[in-house]
mmCIF file of C-alpha atoms and ligand atoms in Angstrom:
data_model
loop_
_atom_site.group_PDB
_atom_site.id
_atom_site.type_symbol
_atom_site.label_atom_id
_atom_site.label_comp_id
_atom_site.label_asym_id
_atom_site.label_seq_id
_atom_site.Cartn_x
_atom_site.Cartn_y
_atom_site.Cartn_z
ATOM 1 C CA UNK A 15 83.675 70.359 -2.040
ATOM 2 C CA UNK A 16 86.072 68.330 -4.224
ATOM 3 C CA UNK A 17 89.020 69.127 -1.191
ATOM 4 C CA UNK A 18 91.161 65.878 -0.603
ATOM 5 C CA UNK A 19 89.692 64.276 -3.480
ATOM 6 C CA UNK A 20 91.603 62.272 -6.209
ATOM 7 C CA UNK A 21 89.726 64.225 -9.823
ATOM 8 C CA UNK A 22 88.359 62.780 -12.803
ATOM 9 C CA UNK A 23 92.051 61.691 -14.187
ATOM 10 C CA UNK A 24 93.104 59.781 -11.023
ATOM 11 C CA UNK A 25 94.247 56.564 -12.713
ATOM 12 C CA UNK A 26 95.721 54.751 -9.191
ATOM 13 C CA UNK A 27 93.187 51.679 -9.364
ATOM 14 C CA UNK A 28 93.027 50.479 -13.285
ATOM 15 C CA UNK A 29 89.590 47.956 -12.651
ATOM 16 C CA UNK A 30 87.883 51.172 -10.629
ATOM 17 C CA UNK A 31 89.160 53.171 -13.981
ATOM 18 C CA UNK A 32 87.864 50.915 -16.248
ATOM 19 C CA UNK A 33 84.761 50.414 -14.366
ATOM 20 C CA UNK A 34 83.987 54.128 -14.352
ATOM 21 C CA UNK A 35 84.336 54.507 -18.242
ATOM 22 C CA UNK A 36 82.269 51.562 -18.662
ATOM 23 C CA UNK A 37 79.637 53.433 -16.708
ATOM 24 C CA UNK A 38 80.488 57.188 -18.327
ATOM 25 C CA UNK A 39 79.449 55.261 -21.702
ATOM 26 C CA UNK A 40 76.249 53.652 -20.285
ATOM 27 C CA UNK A 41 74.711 56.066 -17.558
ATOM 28 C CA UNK A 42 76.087 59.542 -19.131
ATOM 29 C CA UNK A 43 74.004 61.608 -16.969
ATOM 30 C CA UNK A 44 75.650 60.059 -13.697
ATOM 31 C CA UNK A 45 78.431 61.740 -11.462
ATOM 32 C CA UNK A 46 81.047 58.673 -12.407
ATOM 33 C CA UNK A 47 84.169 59.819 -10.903
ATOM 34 C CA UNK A 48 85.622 59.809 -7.618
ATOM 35 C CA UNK A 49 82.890 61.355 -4.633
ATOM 36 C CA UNK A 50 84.536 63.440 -2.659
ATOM 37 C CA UNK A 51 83.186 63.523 1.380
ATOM 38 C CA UNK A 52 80.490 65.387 2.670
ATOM 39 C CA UNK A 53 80.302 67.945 5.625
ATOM 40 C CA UNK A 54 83.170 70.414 7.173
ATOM 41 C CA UNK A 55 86.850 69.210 7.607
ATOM 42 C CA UNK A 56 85.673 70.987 11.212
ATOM 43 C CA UNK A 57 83.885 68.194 12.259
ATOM 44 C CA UNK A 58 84.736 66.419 15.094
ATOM 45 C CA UNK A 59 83.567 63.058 13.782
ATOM 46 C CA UNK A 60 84.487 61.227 10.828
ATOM 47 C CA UNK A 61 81.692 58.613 9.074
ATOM 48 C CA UNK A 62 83.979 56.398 6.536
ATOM 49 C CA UNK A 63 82.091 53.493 4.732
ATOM 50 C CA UNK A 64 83.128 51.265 2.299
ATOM 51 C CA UNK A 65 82.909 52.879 -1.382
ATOM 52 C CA UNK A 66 79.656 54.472 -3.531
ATOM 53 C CA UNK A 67 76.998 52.540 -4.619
ATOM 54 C CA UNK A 68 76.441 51.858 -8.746
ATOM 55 C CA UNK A 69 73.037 53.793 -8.717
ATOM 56 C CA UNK A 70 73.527 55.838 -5.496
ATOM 57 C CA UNK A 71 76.621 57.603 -4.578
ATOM 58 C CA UNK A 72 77.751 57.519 -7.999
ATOM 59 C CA UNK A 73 75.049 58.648 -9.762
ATOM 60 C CA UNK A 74 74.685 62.030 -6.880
ATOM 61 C CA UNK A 75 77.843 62.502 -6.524
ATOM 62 C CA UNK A 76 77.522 62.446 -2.350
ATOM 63 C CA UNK A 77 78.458 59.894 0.017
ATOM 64 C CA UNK A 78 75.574 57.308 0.795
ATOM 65 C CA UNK A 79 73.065 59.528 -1.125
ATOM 66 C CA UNK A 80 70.166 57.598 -3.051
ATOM 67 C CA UNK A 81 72.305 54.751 -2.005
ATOM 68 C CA UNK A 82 70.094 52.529 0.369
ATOM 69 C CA UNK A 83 72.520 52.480 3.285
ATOM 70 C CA UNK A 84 72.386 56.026 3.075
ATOM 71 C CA UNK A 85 68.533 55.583 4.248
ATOM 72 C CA UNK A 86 69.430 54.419 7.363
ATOM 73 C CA UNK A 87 72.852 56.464 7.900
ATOM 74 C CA UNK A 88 71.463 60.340 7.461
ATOM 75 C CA UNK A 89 67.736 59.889 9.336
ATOM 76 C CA UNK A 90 69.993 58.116 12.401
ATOM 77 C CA UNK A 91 71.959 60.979 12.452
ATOM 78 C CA UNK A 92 69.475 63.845 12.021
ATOM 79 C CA UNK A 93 67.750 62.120 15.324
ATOM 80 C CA UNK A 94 70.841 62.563 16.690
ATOM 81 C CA UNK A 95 70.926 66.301 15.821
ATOM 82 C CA UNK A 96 74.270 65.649 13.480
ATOM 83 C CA UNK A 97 71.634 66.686 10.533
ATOM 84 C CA UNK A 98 69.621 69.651 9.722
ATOM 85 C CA UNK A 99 67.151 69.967 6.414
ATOM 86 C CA UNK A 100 65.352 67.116 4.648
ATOM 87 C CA UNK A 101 67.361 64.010 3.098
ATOM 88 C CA UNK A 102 65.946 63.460 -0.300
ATOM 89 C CA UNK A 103 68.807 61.575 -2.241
ATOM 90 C CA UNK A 104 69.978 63.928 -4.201
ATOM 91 C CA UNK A 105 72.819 66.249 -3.869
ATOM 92 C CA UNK A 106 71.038 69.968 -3.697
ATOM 93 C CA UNK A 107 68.601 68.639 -1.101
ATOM 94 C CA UNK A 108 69.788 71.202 1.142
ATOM 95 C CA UNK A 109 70.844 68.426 3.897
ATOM 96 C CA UNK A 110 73.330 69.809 5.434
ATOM 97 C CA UNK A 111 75.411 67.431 8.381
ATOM 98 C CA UNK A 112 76.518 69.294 11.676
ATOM 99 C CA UNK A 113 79.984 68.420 13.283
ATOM 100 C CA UNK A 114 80.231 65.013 10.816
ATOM 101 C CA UNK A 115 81.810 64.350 8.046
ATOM 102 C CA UNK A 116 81.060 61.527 5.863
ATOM 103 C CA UNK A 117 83.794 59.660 3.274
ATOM 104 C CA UNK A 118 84.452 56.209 2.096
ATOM 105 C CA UNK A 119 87.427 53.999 2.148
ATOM 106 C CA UNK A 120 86.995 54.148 -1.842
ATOM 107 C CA UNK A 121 85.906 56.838 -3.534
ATOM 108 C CA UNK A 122 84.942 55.155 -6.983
ATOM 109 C CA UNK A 123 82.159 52.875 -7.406
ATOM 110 C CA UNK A 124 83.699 49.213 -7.281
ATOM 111 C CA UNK A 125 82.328 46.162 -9.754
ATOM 112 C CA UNK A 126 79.708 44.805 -7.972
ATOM 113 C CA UNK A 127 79.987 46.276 -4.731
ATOM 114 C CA UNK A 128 83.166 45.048 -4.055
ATOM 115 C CA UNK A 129 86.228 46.608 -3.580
ATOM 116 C CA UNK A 130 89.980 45.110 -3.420
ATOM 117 C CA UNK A 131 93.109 45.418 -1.115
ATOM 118 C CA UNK A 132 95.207 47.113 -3.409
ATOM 119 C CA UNK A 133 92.150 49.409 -4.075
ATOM 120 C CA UNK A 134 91.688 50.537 -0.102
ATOM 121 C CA UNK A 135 95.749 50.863 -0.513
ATOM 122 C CA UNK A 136 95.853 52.853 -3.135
ATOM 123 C CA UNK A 137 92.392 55.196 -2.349
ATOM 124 C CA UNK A 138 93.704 55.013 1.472
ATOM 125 C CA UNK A 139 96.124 57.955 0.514
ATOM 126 C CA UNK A 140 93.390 60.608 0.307
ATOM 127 C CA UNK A 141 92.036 59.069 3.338
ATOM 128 C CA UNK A 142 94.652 59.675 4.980
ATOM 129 C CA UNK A 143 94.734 63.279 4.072
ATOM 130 C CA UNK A 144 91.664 63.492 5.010
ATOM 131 C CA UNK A 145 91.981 62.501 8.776
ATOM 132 C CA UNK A 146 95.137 64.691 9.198
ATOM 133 C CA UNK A 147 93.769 67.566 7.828
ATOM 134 C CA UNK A 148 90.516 67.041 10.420
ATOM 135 C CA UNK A 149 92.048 68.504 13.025
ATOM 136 C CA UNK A 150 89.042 68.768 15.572
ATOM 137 C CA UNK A 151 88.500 65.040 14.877
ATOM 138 C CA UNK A 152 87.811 63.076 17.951
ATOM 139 C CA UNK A 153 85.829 59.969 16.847
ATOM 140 C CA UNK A 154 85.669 58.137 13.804
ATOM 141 C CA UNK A 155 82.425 55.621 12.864
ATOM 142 C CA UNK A 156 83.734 52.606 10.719
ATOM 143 C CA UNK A 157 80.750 51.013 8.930
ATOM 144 C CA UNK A 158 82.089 47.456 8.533
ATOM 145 C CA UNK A 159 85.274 45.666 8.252
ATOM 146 C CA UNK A 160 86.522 46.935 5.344
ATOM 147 C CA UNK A 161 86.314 50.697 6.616
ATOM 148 C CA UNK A 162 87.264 49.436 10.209
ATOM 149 C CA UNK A 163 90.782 47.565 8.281
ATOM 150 C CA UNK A 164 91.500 50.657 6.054
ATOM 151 C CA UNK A 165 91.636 52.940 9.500
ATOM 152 C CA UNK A 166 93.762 51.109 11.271
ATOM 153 C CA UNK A 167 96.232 50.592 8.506
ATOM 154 C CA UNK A 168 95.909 54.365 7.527
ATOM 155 C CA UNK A 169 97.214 55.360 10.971
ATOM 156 C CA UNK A 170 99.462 52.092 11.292
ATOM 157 C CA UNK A 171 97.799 50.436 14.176
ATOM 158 C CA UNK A 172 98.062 46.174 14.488
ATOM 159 C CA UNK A 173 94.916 44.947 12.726
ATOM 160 C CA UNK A 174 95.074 41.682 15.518
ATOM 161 C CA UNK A 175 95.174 44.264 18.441
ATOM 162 C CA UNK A 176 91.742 45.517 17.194
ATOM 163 C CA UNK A 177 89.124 43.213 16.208
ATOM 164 C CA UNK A 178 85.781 44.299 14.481
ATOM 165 C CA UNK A 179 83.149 43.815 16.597
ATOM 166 C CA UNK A 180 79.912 45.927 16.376
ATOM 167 C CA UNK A 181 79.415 48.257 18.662
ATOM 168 C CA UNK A 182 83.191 48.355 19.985
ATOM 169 C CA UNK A 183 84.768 51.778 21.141
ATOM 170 C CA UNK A 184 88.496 51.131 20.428
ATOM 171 C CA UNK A 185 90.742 53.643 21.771
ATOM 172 C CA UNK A 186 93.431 54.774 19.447
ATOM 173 C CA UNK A 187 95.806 56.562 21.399
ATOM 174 C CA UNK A 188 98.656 57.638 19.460
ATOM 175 C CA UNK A 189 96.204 59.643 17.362
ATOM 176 C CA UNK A 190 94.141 60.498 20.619
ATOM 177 C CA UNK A 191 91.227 59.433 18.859
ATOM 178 C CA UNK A 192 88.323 57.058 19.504
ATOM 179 C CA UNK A 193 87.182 54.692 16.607
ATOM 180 C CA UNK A 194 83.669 52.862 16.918
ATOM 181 C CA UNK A 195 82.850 49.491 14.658
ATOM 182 C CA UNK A 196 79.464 49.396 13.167
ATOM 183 C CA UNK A 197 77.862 46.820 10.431
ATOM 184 C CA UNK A 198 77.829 48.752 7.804
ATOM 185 C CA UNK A 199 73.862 49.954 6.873
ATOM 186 C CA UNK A 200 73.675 48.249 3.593
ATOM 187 C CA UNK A 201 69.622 47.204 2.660
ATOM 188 C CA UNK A 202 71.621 43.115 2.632
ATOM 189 C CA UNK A 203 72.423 43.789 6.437
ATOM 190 C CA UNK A 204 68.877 45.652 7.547
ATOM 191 C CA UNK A 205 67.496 42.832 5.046
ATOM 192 C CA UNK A 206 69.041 39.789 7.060
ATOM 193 C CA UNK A 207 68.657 41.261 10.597
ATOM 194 C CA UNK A 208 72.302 42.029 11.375
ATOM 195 C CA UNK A 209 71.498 45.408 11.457
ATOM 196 C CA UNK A 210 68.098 46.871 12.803
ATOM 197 C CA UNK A 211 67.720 50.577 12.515
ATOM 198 C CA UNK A 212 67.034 50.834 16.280
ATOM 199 C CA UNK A 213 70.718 49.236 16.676
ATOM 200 C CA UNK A 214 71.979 52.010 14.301
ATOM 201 C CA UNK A 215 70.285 54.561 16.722
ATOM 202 C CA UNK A 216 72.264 53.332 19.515
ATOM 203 C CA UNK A 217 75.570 53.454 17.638
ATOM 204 C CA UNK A 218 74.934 57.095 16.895
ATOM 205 C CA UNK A 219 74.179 57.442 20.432
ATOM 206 C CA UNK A 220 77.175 55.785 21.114
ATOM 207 C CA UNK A 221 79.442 58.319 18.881
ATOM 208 C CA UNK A 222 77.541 61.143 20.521
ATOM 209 C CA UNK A 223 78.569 59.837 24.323
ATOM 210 C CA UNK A 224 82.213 59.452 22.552
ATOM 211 C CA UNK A 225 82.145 63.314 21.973
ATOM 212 C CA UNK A 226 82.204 64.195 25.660
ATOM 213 C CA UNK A 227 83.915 61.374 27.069
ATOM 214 C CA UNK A 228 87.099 62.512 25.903
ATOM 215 C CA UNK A 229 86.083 66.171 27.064
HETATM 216 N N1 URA B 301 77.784 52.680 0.681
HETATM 217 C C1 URA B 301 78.952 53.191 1.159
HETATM 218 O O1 URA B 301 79.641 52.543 1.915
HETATM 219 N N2 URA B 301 79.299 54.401 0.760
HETATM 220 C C2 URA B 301 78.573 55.162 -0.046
HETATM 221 O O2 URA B 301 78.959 56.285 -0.348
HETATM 222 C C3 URA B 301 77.374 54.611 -0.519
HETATM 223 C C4 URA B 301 77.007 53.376 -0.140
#
């Protein structure tokens, strides 16, 4: 499902290029381009994290699979019934995700986990594709700043009106859409004790609620 996806030649972000020929040359057998979202443009809510992970996302090929934080996203929302089938980190698992969709503000894998303005600029185009062509979208889950920041500039909301705060339900109502702040589920967060798995639970319960508020 490479739909709204820059390919293999998109040359927007030079380091992220770079980076992923570096990585063509060391790990051949990895996905190393740009990883395109996972679950139906249908969906009515929207998952957007930050960008794939060295060893996860970019070797699979999906979102937040064999990526740690992917651990703690997909079991949170299988309990949640936004899952069906087993998660086992690689791509033809069979998971399959009901009414979600889940993308990144970057799609290539960034130097050490870290990604740049220019870079959610630049990758913020397909993003932006992305949202407009969901058109049963109702609610989107940030997963830290950097996904919560690339949003609101995507659909040209005031980044001081909005402040990231965990567990926030910020209406959006130009767009008619709801958009809900998490810490993002990175093993350094569940590690440190920002984020507990039980507190991810409630977030998803949180999106779910979202869903029929706005009925
Ligand atoms: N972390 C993210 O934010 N996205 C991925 O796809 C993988 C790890």
């Amino acid at each position: 499902m490479s739909f709204i996806c820059p390919d293999n030649k998109c040359n927007k972000c030079n380091r992220l290029l770079q980076f992923r020929i570096e990585n063509i040359k060391k790990f051949p057998n990895y996905y190393n381009a740009p990883v395109p979202s996972f679950g139906s443009l249908q969906a009515e809510i929207l998952v957007v994290g930050l960008a794939p992970g060295l060893n996860g996302a970019n070797q699979t090929g999906r979102p937040f699979t064999n990526d740690y934080a992917g651990d703690v996203l997909y079991p949170a929302l299988k309990n949640s019934g936004f899952a069906k089938g087993n998660y086992r980190k690689v791509i033809d698992d069979g998971f399959e995700l009901i009414n979600v969709r889940v993308s990144n503000a970057v799609r290539c894998v960034p130097p050490q986990n870290k990604v740049t303005g220019d870079e959610v600029k630049a990758c913020g185009e397909y993003l932006k594709q992305e949202i407009a062509a969901m058109t049963n979208l109702k609610t989107i889950l940030v997963l830290g700043a950097v996904a919560h920041s690339a949003v609101l500039g995507i659909l040209g909301y005031k980044k001081s009106e909005f402040k990231f705060v965990h567990g926030a339900n910020h209406q959006l109502k130009k767009h008619n859409l709801v958009m809900i702040d998490s810490y993002h589920t990175s093993r350094y967060n569940i590690n440190t004790g920002v984020l507990t798995f039980d507190m991810f639970e409630e977030i998803i319960h949180k999106v779910k609620k979202s869903l029929t508020e706005m009925l």
